[in-house]
PDB file of C-alpha atoms in Angstrom:
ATOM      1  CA  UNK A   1     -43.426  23.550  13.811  1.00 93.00           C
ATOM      2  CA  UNK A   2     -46.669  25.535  12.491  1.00 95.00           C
ATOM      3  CA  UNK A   3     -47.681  25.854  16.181  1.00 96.00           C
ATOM      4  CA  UNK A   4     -44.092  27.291  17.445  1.00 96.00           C
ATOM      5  CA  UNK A   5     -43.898  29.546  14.307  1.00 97.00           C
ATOM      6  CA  UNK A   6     -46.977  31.238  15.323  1.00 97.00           C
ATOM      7  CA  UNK A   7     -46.399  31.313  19.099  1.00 97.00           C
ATOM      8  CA  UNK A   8     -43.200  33.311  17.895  1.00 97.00           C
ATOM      9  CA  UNK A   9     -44.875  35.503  15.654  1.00 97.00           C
ATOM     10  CA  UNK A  10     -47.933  36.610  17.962  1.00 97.00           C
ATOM     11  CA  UNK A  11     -44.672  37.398  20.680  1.00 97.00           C
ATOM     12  CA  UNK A  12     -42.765  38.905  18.180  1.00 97.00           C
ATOM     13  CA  UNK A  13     -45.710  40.771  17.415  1.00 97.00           C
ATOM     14  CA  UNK A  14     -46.611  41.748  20.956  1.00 97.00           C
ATOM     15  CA  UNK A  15     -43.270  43.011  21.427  1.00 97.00           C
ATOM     16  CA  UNK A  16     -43.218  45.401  18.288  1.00 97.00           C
ATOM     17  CA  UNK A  17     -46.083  47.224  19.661  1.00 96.00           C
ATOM     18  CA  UNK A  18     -44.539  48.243  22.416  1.00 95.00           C
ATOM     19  CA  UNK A  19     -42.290  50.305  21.085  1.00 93.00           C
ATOM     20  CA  UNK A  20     -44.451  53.432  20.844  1.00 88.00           C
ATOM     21  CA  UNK A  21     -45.542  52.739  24.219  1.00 91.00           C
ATOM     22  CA  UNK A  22     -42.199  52.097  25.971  1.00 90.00           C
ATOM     23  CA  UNK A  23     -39.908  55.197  27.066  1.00 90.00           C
ATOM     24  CA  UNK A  24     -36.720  54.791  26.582  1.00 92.00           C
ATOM     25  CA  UNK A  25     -34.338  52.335  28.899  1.00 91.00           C
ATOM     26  CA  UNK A  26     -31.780  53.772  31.106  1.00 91.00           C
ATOM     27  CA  UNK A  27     -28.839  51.706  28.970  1.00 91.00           C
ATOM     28  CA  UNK A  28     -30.135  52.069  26.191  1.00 95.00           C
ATOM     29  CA  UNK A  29     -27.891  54.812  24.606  1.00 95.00           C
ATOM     30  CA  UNK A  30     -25.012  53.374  26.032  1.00 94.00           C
ATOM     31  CA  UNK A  31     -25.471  50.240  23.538  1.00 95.00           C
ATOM     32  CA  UNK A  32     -26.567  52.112  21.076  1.00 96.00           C
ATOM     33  CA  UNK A  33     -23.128  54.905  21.062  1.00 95.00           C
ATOM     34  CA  UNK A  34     -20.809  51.817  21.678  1.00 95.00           C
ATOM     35  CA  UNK A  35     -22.713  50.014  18.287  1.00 95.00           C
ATOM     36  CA  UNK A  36     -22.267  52.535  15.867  1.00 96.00           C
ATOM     37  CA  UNK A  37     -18.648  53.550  17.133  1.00 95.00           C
ATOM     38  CA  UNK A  38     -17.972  49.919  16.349  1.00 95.00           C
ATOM     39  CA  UNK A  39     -19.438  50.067  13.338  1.00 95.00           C
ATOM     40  CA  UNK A  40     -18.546  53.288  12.311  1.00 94.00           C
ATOM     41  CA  UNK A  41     -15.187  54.228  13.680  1.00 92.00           C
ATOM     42  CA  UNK A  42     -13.900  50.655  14.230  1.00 92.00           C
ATOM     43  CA  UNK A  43     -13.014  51.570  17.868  1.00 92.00           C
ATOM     44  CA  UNK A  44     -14.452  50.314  21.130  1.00 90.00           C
ATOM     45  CA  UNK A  45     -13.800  52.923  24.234  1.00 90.00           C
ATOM     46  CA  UNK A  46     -16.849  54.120  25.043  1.00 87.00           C
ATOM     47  CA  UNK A  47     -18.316  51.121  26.722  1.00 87.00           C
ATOM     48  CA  UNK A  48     -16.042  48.029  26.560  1.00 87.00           C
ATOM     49  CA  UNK A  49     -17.903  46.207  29.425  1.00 87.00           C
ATOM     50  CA  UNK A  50     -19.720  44.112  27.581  1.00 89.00           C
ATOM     51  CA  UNK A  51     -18.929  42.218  24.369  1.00 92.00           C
ATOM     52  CA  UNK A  52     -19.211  43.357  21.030  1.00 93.00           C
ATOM     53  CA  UNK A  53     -22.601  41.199  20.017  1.00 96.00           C
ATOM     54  CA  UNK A  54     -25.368  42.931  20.979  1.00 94.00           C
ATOM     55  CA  UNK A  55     -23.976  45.969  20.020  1.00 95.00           C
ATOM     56  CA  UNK A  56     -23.327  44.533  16.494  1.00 96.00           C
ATOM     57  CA  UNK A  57     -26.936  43.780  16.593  1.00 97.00           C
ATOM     58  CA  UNK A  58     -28.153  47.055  18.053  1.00 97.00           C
ATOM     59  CA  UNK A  59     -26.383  49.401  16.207  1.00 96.00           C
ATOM     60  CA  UNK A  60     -26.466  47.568  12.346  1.00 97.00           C
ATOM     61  CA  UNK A  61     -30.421  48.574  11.964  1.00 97.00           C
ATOM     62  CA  UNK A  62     -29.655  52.437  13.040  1.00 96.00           C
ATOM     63  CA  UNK A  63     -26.433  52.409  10.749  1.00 96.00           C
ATOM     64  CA  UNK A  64     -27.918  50.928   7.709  1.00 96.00           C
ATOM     65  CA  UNK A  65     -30.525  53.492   8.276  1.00 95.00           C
ATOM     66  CA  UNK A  66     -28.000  56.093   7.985  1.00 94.00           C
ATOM     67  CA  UNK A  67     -26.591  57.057  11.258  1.00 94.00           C
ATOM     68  CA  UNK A  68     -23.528  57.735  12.086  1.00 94.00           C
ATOM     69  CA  UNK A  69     -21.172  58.563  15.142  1.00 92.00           C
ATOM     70  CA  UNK A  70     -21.547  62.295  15.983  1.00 91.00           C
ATOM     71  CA  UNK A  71     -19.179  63.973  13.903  1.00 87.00           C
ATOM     72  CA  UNK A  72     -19.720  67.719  16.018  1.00 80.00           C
ATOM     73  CA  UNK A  73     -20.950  69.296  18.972  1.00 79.00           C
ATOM     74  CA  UNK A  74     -20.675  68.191  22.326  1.00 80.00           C
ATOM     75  CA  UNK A  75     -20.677  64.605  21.611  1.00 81.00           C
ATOM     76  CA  UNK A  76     -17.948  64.571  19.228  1.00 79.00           C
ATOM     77  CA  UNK A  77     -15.372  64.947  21.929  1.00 82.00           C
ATOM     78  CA  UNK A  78     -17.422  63.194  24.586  1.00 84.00           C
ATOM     79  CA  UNK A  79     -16.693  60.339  26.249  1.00 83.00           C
ATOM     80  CA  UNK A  80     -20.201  59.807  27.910  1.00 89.00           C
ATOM     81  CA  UNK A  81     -21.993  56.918  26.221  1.00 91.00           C
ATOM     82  CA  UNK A  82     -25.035  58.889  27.208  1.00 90.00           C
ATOM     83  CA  UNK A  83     -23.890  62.042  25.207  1.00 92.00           C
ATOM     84  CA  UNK A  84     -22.851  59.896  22.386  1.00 93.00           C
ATOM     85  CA  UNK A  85     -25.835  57.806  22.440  1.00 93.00           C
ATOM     86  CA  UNK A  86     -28.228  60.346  22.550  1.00 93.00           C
ATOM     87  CA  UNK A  87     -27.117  62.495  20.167  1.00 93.00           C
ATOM     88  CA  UNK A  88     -27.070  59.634  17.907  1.00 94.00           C
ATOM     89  CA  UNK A  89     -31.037  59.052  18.631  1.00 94.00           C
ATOM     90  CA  UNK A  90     -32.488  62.215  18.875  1.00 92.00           C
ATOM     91  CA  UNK A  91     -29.992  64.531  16.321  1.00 87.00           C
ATOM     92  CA  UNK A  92     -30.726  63.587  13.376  1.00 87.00           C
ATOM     93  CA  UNK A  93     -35.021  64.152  13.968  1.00 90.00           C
ATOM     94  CA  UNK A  94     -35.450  60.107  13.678  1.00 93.00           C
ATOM     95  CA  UNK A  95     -35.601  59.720  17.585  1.00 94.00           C
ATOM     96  CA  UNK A  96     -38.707  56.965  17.480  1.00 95.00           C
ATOM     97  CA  UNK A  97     -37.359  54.765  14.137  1.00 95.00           C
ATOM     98  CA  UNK A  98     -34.214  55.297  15.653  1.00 96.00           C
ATOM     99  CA  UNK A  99     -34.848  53.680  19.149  1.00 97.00           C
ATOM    100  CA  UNK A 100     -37.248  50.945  17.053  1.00 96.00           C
ATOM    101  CA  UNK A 101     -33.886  50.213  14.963  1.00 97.00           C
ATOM    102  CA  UNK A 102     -32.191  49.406  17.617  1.00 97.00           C
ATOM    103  CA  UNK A 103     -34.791  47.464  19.486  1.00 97.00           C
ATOM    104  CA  UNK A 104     -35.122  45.493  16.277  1.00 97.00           C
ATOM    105  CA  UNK A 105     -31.717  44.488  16.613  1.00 97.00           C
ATOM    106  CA  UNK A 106     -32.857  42.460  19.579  1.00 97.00           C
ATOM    107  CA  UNK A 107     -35.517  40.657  17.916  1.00 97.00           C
ATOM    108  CA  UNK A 108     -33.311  37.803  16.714  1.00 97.00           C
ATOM    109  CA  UNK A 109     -32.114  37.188  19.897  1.00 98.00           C
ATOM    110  CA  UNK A 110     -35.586  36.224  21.166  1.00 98.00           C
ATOM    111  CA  UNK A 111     -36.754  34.187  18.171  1.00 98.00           C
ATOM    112  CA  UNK A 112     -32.969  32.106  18.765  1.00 98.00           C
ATOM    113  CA  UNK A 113     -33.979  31.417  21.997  1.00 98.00           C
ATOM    114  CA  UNK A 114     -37.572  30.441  21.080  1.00 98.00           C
ATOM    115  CA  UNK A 115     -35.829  27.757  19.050  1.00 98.00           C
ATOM    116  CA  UNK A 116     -33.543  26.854  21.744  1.00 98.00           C
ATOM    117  CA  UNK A 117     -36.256  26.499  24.060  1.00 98.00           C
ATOM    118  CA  UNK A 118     -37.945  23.978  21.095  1.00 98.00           C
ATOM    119  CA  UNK A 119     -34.880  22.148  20.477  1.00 97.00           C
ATOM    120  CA  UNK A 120     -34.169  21.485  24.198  1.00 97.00           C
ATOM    121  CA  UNK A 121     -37.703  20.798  25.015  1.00 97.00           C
ATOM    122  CA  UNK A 122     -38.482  18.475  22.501  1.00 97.00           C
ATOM    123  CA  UNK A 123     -35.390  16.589  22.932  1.00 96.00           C
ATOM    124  CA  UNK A 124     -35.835  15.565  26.133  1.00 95.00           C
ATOM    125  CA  UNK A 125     -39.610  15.748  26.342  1.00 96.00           C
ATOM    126  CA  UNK A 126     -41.230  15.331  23.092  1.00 96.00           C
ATOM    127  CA  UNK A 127     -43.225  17.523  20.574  1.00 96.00           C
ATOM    128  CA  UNK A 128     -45.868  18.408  23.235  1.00 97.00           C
ATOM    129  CA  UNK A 129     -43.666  19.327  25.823  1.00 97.00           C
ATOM    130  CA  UNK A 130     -41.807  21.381  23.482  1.00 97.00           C
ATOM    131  CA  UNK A 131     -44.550  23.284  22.130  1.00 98.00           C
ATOM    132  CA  UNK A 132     -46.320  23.849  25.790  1.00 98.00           C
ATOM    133  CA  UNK A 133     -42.558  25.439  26.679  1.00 98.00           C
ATOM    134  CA  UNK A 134     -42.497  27.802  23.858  1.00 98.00           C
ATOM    135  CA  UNK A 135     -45.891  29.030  24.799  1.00 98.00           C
ATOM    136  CA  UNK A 136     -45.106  29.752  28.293  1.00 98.00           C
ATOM    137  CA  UNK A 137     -41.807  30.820  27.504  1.00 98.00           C
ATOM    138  CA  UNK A 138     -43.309  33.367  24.930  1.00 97.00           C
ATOM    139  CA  UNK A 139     -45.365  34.863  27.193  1.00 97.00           C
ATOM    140  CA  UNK A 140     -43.209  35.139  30.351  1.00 97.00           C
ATOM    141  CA  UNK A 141     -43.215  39.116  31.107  1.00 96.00           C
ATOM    142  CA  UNK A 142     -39.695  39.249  31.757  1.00 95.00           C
ATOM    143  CA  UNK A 143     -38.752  37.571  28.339  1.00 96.00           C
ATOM    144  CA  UNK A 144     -40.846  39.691  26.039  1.00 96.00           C
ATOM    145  CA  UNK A 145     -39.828  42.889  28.438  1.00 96.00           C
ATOM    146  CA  UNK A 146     -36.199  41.885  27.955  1.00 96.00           C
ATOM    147  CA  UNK A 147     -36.927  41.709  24.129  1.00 97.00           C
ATOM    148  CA  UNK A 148     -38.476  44.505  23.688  1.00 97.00           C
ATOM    149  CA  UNK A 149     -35.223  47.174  24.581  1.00 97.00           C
ATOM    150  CA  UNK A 150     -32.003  47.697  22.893  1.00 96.00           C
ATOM    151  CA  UNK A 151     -30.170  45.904  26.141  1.00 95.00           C
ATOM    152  CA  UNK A 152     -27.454  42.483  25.662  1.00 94.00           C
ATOM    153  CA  UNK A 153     -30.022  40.376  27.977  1.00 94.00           C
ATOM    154  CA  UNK A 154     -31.628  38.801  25.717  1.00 96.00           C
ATOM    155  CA  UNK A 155     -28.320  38.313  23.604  1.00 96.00           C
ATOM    156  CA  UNK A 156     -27.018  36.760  26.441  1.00 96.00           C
ATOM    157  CA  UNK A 157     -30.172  34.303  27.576  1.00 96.00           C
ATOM    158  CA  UNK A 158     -30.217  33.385  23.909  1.00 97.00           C
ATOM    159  CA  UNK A 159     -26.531  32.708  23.548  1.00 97.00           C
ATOM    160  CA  UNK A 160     -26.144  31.269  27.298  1.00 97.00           C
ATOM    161  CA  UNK A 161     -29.446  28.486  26.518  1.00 97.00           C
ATOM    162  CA  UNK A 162     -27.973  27.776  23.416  1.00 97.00           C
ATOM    163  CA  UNK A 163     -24.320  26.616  24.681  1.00 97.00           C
ATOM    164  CA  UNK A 164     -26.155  24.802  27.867  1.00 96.00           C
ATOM    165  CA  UNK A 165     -27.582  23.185  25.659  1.00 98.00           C
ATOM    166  CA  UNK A 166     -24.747  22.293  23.087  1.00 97.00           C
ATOM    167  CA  UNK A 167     -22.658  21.298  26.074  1.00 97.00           C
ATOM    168  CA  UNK A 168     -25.639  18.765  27.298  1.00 96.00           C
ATOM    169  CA  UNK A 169     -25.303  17.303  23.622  1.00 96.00           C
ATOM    170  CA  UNK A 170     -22.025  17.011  23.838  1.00 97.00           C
ATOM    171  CA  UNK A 171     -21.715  15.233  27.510  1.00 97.00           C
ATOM    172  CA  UNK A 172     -23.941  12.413  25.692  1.00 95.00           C
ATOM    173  CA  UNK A 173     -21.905  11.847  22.576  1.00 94.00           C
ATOM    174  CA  UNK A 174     -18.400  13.917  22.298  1.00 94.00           C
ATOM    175  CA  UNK A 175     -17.987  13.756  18.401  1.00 96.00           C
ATOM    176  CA  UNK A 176     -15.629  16.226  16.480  1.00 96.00           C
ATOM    177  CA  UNK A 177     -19.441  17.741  14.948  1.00 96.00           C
ATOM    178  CA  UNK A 178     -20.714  18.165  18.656  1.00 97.00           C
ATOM    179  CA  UNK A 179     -16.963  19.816  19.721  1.00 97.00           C
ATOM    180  CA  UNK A 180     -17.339  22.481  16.947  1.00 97.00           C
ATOM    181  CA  UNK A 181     -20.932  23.036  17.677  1.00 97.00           C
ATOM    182  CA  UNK A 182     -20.418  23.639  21.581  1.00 97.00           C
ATOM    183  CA  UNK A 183     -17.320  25.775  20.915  1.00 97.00           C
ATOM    184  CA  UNK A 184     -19.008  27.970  18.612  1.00 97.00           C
ATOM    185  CA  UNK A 185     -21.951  28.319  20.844  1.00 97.00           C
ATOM    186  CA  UNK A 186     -19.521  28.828  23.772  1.00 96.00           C
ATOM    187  CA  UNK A 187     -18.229  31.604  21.938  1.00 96.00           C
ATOM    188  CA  UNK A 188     -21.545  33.313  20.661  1.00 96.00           C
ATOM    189  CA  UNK A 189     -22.063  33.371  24.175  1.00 96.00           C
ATOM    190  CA  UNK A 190     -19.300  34.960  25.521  1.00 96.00           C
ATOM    191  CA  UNK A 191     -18.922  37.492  22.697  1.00 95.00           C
ATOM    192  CA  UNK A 192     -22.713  38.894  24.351  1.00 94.00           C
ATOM    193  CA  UNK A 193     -21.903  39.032  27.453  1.00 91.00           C
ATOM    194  CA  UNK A 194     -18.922  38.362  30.066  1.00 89.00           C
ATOM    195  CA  UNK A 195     -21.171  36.839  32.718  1.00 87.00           C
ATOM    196  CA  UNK A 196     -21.605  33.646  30.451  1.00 87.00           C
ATOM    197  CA  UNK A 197     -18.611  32.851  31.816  1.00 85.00           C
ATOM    198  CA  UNK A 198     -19.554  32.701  34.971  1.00 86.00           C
ATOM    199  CA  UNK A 199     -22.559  30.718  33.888  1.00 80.00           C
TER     200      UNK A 199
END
């Protein structure tokens, strides 16, 4: 456990600092604008693509911080997630803890799968196994990349893993425990993104 802990926290770690260093992500004021109008206005036009989950996540940070959905100017009336999203990051003069907010939001995503990844691992491999897979999982480029932006990825891989793996529980044993666990994971995964059902 003290082994996975720190594998986690030197990721975790390496992915914080590249928030000064990373611009910006194409989506990434889409998710934030659709967050904080669910958040703040209760309504979700702006971007209904994807589920609400990651955008709970990415917007909560900014909000508690004290942003709010553009209440004038252009983005008021806009219906651009770009406008909206923005606005929301650069208006107020917080553009950098802004986009870290909501890049924070993210964070829990990754250390969920980290423990899915343990779980899994050691269930069907053992404690070495398990620890070996968290280490190369926490340093696979596209896993700390994808944790490092306000996008619903990482929601998504997190949420996916974790109901492959509560239906692979469930195939061995179908208890009422086991039927509650996989239906609730089955749902945290669809509630991040739409393509888990396709998964």
């Amino acid at each position: 456990y003290l082994l996975v802990a720190l594998l986690a926290a030197i990721a975790v770690g390496r992915i914080l600092l590249t928030y000064k260093m990373t611009s910006q992500g194409f989506d990434e004021p889409c998710h934030v604008a659709a967050g904080i109008e669910l958040i703040d206005k209760g309504s979700y036009i702006l971007d209904p693509v994807h589920p609400p989950l990651s955008r709970w996540a990415i917007g909560l940070p900014i909000y508690l911080a004290g942003e709010r959905y553009p209440k004038t100017g252009q983005a008021a009336t806009s219906d651009n997630y770009n406008v909206v999203g923005n606005s929301i990051l650069y208006d107020s003069g917080h553009y950098l803890r802004n986009l870290t907010l909501a890049r924070i939001g993210v964070l829990p995503f990754f250390v969920f799968a980290v423990a899915i990844v343990f779980l899994w691992a050691r269930r069907e491999f053992g404690d070495f196994t398990a620890v070996i897979a968290v280490a190369l999982f926490t340093t696979l480029p596209i896993t700390l990349a994808f944790s490092a932006v306000a996008y619903s990825d990482m929601a998504a891989a997190s949420t996916q893993a974790a109901a492959l793996f509560a239906f692979a529980m469930w195939l061995e044993r179908r208890t009422t425990r086991r039927s509650l666990v996989l239906g609730i994971a089955v749902g945290l995964a669809v509630s991040a993104k739409f393509t888990s059902l396709i998964f």
